[in-house]
Short mmCIF file of C-alpha atoms in Angstrom, two decimals:
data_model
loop_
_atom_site.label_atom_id
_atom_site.label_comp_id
_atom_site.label_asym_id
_atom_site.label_seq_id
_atom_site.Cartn_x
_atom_site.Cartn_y
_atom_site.Cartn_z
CA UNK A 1 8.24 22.98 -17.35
CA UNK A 2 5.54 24.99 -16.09
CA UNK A 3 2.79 23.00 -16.87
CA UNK A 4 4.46 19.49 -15.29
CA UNK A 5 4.89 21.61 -12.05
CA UNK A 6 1.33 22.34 -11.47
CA UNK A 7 -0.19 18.70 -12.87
CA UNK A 8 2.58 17.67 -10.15
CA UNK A 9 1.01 19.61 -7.33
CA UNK A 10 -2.61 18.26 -9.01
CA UNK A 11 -1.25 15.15 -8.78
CA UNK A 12 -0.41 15.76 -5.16
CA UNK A 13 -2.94 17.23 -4.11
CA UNK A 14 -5.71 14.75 -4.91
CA UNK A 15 -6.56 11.80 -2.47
CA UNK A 16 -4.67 8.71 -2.55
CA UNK A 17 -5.38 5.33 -2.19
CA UNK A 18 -3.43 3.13 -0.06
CA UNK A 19 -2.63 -0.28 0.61
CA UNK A 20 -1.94 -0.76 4.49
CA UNK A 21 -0.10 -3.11 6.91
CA UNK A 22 -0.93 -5.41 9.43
CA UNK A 23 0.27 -6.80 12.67
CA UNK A 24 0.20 -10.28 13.71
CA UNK A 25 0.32 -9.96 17.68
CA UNK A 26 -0.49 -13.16 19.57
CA UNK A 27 -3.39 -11.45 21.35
CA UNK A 28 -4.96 -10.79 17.91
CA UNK A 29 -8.34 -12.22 17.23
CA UNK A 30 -7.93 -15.15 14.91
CA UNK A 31 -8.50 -15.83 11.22
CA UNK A 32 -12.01 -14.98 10.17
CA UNK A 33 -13.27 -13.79 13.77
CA UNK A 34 -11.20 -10.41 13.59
CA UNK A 35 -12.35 -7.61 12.00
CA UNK A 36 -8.33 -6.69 11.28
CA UNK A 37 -8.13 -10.14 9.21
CA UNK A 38 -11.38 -9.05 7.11
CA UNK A 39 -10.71 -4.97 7.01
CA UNK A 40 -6.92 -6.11 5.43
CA UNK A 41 -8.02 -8.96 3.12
CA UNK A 42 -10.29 -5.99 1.71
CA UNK A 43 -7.50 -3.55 1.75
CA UNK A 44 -4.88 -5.70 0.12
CA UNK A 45 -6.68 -8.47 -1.60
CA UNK A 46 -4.51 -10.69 0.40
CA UNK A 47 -6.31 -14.21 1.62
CA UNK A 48 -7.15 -14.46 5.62
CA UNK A 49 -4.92 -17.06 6.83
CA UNK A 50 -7.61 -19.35 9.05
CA UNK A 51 -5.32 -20.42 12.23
CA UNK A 52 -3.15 -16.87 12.30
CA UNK A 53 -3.82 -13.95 14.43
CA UNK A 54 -4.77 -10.56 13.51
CA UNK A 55 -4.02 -7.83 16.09
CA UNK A 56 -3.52 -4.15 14.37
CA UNK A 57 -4.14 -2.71 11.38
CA UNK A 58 -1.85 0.61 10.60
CA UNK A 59 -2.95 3.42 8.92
CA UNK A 60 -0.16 5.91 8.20
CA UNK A 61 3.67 6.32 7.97
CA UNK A 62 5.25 4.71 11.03
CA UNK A 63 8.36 2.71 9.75
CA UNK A 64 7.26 -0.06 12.17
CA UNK A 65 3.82 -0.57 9.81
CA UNK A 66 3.87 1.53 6.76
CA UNK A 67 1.56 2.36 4.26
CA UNK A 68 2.08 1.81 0.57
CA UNK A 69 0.78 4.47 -2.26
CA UNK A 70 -1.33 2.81 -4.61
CA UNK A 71 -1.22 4.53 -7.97
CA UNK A 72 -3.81 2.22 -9.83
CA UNK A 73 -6.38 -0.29 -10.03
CA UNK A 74 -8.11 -3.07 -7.60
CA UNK A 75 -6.94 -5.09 -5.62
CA UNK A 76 -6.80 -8.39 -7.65
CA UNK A 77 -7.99 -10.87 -4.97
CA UNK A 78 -4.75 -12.93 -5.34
CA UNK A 79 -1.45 -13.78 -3.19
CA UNK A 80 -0.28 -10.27 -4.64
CA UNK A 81 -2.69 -8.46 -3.43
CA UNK A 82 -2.53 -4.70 -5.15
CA UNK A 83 -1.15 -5.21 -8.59
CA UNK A 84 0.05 -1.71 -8.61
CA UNK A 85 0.98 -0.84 -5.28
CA UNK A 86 4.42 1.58 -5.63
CA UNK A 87 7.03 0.50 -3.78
CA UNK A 88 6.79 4.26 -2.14
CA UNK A 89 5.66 4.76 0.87
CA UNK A 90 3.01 7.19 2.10
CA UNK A 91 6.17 8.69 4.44
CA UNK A 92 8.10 9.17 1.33
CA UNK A 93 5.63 10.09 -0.69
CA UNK A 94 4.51 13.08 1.85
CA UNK A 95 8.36 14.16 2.01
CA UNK A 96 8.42 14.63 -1.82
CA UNK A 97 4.98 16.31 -1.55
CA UNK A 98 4.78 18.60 1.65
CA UNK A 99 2.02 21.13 1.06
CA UNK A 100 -0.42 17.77 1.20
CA UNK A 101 0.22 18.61 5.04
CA UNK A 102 -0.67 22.04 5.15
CA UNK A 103 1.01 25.13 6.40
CA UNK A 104 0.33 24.83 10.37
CA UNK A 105 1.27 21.03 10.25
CA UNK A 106 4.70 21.18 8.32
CA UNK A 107 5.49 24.43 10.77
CA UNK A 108 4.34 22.00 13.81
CA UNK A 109 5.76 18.60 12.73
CA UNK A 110 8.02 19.42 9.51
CA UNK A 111 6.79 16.53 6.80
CA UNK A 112 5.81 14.52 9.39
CA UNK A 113 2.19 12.87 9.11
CA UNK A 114 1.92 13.49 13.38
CA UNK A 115 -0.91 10.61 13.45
CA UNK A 116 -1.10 6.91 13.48
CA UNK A 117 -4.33 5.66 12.58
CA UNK A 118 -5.18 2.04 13.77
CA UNK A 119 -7.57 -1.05 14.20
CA UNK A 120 -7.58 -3.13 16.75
CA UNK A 121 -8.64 -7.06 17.49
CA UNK A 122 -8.04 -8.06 20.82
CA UNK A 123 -8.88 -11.67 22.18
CA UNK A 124 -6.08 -11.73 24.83
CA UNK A 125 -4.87 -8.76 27.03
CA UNK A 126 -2.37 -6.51 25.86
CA UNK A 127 0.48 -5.55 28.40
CA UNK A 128 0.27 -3.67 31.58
CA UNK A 129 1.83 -0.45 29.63
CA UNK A 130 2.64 3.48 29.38
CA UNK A 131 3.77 5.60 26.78
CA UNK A 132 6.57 8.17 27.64
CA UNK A 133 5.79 11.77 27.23
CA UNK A 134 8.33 13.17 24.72
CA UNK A 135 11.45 14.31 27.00
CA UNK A 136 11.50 10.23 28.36
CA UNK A 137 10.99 9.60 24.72
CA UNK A 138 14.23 11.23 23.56
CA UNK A 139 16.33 9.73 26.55
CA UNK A 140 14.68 5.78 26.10
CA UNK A 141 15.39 6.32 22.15
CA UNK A 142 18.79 7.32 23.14
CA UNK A 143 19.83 5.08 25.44
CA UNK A 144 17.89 1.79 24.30
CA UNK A 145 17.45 2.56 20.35
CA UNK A 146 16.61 -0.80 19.90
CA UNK A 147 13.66 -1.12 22.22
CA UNK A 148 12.43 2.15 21.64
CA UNK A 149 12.45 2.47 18.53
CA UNK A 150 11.41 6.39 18.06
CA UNK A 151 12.08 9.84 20.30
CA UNK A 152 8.50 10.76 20.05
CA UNK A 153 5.53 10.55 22.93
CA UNK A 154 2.01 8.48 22.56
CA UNK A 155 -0.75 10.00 23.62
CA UNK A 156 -3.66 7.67 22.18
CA UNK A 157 -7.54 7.26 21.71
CA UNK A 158 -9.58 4.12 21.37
CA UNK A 159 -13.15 4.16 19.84
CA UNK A 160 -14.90 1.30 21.25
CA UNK A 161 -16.33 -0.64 17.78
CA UNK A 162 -17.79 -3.51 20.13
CA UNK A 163 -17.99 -3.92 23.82
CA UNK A 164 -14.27 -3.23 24.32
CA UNK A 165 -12.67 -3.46 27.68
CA UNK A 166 -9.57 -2.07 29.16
CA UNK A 167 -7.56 -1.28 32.70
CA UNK A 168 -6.84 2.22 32.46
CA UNK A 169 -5.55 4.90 35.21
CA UNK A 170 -5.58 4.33 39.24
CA UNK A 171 -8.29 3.80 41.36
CA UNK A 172 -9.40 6.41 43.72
CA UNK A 173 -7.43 6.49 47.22
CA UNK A 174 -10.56 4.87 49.01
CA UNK A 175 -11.29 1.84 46.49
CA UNK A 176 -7.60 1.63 46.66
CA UNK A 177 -8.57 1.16 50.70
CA UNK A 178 -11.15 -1.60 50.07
CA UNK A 179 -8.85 -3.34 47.99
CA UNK A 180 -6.30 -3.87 50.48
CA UNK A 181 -8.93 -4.57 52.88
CA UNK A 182 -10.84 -6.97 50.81
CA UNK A 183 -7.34 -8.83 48.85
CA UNK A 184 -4.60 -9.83 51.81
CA UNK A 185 -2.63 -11.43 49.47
CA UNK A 186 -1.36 -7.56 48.22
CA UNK A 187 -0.61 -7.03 51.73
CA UNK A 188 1.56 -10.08 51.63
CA UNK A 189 3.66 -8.92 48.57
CA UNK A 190 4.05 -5.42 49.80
CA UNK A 191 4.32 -5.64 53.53
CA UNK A 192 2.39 -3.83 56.21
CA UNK A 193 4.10 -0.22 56.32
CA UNK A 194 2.89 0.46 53.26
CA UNK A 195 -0.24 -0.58 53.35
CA UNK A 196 -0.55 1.15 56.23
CA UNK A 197 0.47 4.35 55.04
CA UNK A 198 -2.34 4.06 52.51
CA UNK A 199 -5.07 3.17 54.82
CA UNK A 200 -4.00 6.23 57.30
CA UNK A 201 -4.35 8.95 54.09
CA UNK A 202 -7.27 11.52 54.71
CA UNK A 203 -8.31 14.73 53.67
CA UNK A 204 -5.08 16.83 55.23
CA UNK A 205 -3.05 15.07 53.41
CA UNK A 206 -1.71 17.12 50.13
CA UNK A 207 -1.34 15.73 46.61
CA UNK A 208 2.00 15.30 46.16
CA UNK A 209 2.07 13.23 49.22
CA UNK A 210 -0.48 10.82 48.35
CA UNK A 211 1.12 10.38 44.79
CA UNK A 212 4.17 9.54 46.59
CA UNK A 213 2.26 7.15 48.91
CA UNK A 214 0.79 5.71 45.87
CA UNK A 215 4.39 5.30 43.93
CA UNK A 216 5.98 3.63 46.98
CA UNK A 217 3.30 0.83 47.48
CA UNK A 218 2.91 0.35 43.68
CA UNK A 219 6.44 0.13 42.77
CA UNK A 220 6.92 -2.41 46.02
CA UNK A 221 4.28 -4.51 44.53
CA UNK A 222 5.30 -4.56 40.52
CA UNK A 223 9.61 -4.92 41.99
CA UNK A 224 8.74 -8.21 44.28
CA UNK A 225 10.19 -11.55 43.66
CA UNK A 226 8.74 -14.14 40.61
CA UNK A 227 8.48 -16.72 43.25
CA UNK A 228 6.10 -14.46 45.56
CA UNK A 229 4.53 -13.33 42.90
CA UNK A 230 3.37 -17.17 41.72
CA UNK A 231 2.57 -18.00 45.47
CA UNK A 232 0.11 -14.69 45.96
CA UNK A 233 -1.73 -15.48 42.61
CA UNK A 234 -2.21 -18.64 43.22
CA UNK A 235 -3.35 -18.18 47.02
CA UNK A 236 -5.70 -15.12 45.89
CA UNK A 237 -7.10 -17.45 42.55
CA UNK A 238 -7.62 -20.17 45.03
CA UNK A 239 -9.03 -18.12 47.89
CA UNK A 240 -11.79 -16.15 44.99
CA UNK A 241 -12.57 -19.46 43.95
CA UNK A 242 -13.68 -20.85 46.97
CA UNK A 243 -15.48 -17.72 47.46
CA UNK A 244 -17.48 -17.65 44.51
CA UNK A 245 -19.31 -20.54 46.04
CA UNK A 246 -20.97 -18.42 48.77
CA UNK A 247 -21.15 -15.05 47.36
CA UNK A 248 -21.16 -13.61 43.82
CA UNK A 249 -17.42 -12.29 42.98
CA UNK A 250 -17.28 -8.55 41.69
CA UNK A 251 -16.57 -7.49 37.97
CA UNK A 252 -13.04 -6.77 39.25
CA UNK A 253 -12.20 -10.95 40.79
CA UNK A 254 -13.94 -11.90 38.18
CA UNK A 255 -11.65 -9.82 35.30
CA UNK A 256 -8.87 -10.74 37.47
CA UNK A 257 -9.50 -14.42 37.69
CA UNK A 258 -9.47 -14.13 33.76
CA UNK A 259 -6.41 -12.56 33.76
CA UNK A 260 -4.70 -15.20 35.45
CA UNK A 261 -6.23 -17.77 33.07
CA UNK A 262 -4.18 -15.79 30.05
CA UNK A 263 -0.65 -15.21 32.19
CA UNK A 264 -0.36 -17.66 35.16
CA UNK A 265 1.83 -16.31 37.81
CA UNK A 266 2.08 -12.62 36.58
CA UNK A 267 2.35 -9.73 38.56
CA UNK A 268 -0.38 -7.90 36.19
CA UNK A 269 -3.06 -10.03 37.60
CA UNK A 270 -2.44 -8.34 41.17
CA UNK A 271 -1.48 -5.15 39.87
CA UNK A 272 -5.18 -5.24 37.84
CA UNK A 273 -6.71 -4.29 41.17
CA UNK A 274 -5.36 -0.69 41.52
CA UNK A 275 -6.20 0.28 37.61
CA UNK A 276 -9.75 1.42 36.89
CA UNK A 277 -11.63 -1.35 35.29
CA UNK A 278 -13.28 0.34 32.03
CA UNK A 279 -15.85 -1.35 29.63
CA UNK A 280 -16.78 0.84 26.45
CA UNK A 281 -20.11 0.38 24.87
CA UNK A 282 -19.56 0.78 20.71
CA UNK A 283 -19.53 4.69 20.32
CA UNK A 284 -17.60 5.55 23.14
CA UNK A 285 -13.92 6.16 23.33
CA UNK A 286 -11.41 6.45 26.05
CA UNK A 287 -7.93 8.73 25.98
CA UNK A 288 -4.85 8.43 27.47
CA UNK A 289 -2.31 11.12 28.09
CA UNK A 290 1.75 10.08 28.32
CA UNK A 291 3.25 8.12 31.27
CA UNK A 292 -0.55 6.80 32.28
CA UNK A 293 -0.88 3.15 33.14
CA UNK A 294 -3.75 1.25 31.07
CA UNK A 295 -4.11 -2.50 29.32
CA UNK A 296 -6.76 -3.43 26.32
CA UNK A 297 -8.58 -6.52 27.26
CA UNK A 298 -10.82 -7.88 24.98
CA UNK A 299 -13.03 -6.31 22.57
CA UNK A 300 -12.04 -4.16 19.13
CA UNK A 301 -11.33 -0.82 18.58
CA UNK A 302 -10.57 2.03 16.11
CA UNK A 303 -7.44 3.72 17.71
CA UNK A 304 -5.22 6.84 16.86
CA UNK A 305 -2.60 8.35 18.29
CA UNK A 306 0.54 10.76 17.96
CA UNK A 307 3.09 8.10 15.26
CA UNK A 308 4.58 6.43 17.87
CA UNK A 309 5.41 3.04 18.66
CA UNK A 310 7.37 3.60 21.96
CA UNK A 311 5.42 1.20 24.79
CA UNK A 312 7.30 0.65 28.47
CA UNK A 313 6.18 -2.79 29.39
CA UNK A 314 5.91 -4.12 33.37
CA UNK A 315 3.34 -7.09 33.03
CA UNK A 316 1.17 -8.90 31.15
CA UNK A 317 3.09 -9.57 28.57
CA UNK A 318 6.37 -12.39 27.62
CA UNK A 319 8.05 -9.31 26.21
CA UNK A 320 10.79 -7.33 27.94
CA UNK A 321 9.55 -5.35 30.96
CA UNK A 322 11.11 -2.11 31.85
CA UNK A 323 9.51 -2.16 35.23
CA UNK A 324 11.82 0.73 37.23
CA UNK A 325 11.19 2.98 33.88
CA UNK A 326 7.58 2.39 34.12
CA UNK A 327 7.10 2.55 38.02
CA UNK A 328 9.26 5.77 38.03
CA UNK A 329 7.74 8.15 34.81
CA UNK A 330 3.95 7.36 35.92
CA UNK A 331 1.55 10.76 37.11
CA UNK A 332 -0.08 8.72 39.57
CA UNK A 333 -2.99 10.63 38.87
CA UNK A 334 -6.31 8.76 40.60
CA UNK A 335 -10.13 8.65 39.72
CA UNK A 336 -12.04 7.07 37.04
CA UNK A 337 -10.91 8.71 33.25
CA UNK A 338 -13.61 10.25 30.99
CA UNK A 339 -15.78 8.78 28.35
CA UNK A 340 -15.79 10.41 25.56
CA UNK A 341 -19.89 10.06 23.66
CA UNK A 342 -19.01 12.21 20.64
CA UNK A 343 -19.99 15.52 19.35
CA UNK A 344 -22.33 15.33 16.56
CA UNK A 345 -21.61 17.30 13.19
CA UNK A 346 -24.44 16.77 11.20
CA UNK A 347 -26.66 14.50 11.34
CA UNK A 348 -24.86 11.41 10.16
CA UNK A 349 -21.23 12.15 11.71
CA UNK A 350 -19.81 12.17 14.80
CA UNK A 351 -16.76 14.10 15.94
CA UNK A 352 -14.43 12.10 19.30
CA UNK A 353 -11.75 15.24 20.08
CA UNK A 354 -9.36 14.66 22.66
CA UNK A 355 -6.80 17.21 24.17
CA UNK A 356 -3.74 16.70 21.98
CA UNK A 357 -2.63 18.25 18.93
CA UNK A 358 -1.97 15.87 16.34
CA UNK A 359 -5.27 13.80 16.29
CA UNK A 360 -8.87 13.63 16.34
CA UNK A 361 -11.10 10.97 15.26
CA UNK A 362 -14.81 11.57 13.08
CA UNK A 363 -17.38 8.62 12.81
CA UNK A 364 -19.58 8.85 9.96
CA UNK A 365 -22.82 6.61 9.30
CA UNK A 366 -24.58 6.94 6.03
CA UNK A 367 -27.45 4.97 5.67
CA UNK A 368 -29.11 4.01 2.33
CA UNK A 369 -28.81 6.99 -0.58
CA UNK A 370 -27.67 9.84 1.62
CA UNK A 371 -24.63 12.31 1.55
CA UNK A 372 -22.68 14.00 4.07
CA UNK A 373 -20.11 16.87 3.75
CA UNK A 374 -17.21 17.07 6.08
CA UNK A 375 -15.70 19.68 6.89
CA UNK A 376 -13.04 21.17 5.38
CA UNK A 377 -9.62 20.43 7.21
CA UNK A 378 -6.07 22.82 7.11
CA UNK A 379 -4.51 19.40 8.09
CA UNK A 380 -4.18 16.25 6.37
CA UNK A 381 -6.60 13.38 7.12
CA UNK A 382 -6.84 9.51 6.67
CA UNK A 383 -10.32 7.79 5.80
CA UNK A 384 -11.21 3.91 6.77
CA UNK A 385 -14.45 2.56 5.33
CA UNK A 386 -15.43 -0.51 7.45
CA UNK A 387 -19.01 -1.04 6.27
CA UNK A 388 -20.62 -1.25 2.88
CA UNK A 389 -20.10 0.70 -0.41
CA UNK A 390 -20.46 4.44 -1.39
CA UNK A 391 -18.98 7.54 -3.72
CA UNK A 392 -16.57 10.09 -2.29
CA UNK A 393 -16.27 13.38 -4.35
CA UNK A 394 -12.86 15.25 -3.61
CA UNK A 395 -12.05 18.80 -4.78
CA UNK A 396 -10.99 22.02 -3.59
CA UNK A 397 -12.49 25.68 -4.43
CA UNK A 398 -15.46 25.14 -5.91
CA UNK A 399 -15.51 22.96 -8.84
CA UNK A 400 -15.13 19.08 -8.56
CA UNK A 401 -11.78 17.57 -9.29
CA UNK A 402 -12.26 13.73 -8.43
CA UNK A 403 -15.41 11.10 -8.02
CA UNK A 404 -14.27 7.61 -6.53
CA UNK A 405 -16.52 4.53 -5.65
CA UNK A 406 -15.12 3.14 -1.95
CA UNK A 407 -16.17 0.41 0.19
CA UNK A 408 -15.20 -1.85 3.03
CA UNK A 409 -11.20 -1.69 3.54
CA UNK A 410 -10.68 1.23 1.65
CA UNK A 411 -8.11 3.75 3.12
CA UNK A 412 -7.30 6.95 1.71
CA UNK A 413 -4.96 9.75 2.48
CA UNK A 414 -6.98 13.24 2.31
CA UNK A 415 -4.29 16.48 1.42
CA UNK A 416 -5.09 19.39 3.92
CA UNK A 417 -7.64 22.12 2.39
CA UNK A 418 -9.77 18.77 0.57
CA UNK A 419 -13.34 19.40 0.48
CA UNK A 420 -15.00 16.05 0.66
CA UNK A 421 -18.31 14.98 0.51
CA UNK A 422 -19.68 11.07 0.67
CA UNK A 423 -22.47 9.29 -0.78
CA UNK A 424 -23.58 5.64 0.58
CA UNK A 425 -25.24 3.57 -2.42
CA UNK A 426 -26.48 0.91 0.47
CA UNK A 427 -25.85 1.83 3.99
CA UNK A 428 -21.84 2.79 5.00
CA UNK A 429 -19.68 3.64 7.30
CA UNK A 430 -16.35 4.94 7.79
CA UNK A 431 -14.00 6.29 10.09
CA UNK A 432 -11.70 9.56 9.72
CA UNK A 433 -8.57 10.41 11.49
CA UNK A 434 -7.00 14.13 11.30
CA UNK A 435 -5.18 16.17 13.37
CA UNK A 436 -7.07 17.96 15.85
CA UNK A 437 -9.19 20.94 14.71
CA UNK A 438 -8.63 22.86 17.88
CA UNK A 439 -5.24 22.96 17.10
CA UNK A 440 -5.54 23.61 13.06
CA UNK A 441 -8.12 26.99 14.38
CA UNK A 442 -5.84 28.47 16.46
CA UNK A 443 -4.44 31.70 15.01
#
């Protein structure tokens, strides 16, 4: 009895391998030009489908994308993909097995993995969006169950893996000034007392005033009519157009003109111009607190965030928009958000560590024949390799328990308290996701 208890808690305390889902989104890249398509078809041994897009990848034990536990084996490069993927979950799997977690996590979050770990493909731009923080959370779950589908907030990360671009935050107060100088047709949808109110703020003028300024004229513009909506797009696309053969138009006409290419007649292509326009270079990342406006363009990502998948929709998009919800739980907060570069580690690995508990992101690249230790987490992590081939040795204490050959689309799940330590045998990379060390050193 004794002895099947502890190889049990071996058992569970080892990595495992896992066999992840996808998401078919229609702004996914398609077929063989997303990195999703090729990261899952190495994952699952399933066959890229040529003409179908692939949006998300999910790492972890949302119900809305779950991983599988694989106990065995390859993939086996057929329509089956894993030949012995268990039907159990990594959720389940972590609820029969809750030390894998570690102490501070299952006294935080119960047997709760509190991460999502994601990859993103985006070709078309996602929905003018913000995630509750977690008292809106509990009331939308409540109250809408089916359209918000969990009680918990989404605080998120992107990590740029190309040139990735995104709308994200408001614009200062005085580019907020230029653009209702320089774009009438706003002034048009909103009316003149409101624009006027935000031309007339200055320096006396508190805070909480200018937020509620800011509320007023954005919630008048995202609440007009579909009809004056059409009309303003199509006077501003026509009016840029004509414009662009005299002068050169700025990043933001231009992104906006591209905008209404992808959703004719939307009221996201004028509300574009009071969101900071953000484009990430590979390496950086960008973070997002609850109840913050932002939209992915184009571009692909690795993402994480709190396991969530509550989003409150208001343009953009063909889905339902919640546009009063959204216009009403937003900070209003103005000025350009911060870039995140990295902290380094060691010499090979990166470290992206944003202000919220449950997740931070490492970003490890191995060239040819070298090793790298990482350190040694009180939290669980998840591990994505996305380029080339290596060995990961596992163990904790001193003596080695496992060895393991990875490569591209390999995920793992890493128990808290796992010392790990990875080998490239060409060049390799791969991408970690854990919950935030800050959190896991706090006494």
């Amino acid at each position: 009895m004794g002895e099947a208890v502890a190889m049990k808690e071996k058992i569970a305390n080892e990595p495992v391998r896992l066999s992840c889902s996808v998401q078919n989104y229609d702004w996914g890249r398609i077929g063989e030009d997303s990195e999703v398509a090729r990261l899952f078809s190495l994952n699952s041994g399933l066959h890229i489908e040529p003409s179908k897009p692939y949006a998300e990848l999910w790492m972890g034990s949302h119900e809305s994308g779950p991983s599988f536990v694989v106990e065995n084996g390859e993939p086996d490069g057929g329509s089956s993909g894993f030949e012995s993927v268990s039907l159990k979950t990594l959720k389940l799997w972590i609820s029969e097995n809750p030390s894998v977690l570690g102490d501070k996590v299952v006294k935080k979050w119960g047997t709760n993995l509190p991460f999502l770990f994601k990859v993103l493909s985006v070709a078309k731009a996602l929905s003018i969006q913000a995630h509750p923080d977690k008292e809106l959370a509990r009331a939308l779950h409540k109250s809408k169950p089916k359209l918000y589908r969990d009680d918990n907030h989404k605080p998120e990360m992107a990590l740029a893996l190309t040139e990735f671009e995104a709308l994200c935050g408001f614009v200062s107060i005085e580019e907020l000034k230029d653009v209702l100088h320089d774009v009438p047709e706003i002034i048009d949808l909103v009316g003149n007392a409101d624009a006027d109110e935000v031309l007339h703020i200055n320096e006396k003028y508190g805070e909480k005033r200018v937020k509620s300024i800011l509320r007023s004229i954005f919630t008048q513009l995202m609440t007009v009519s579909e009809n004056a909506i059409s009309e303003a797009v199509f006077k501003m696309k026509r009016r840029l157009n004509m414009e662009n053969t005299v002068r050169h138009l700025t990043d933001k006409e231009q992104l906006v003109l591209r905008l209404e290419k992808q959703y004719s007649g939307d009221i996201g292509v004028m509300s574009a111009f009071f969101l900071n326009y953000v484009k990430l270079k590979p390496g950086e990342a960008l973070y997002l607190g609850a109840n913050e406006p932002h939209a992915y363009i184009s571009g692909e990502c690795i993402e994480c965030m709190a396991t969530s998948d509550n989003v409150v929709r208001a343009g953009l998009t063909p889905k339902y928009r919640d546009v009063q919800t959204l216009c009403s739980m937003l900070t209003y907060k103005q000025g350009f958000p911060g870039i995140l570069q990295g902290v380094r580690l060691n010499p090979y690995t990166k470290r992206y560590l944003p202000p919220f508990d449950e997740f931070e992101v490492d970003h490890c690249i191995l060239p040819q024949g070298t090793s790298a230790i990482l350190p040694v987490a009180q939290g669980p992590s998840l591990f994505l390799v996305t380029a080339g081939e290596g060995t990961m040795r596992t163990g904790t204490g001193l003596s080695v328990e496992k060895i393991e050959k990875i490569s591209e689309g390999s995920v793992h799940f890493m128990p808290a308290n796992t010392e790990i330590s990875v080998t490239a045998i060409g060049g390799m990379q791969l991408y970690r996701a854990g919950v935030n060390s800050k959190f896991l050193s706090e006494n």
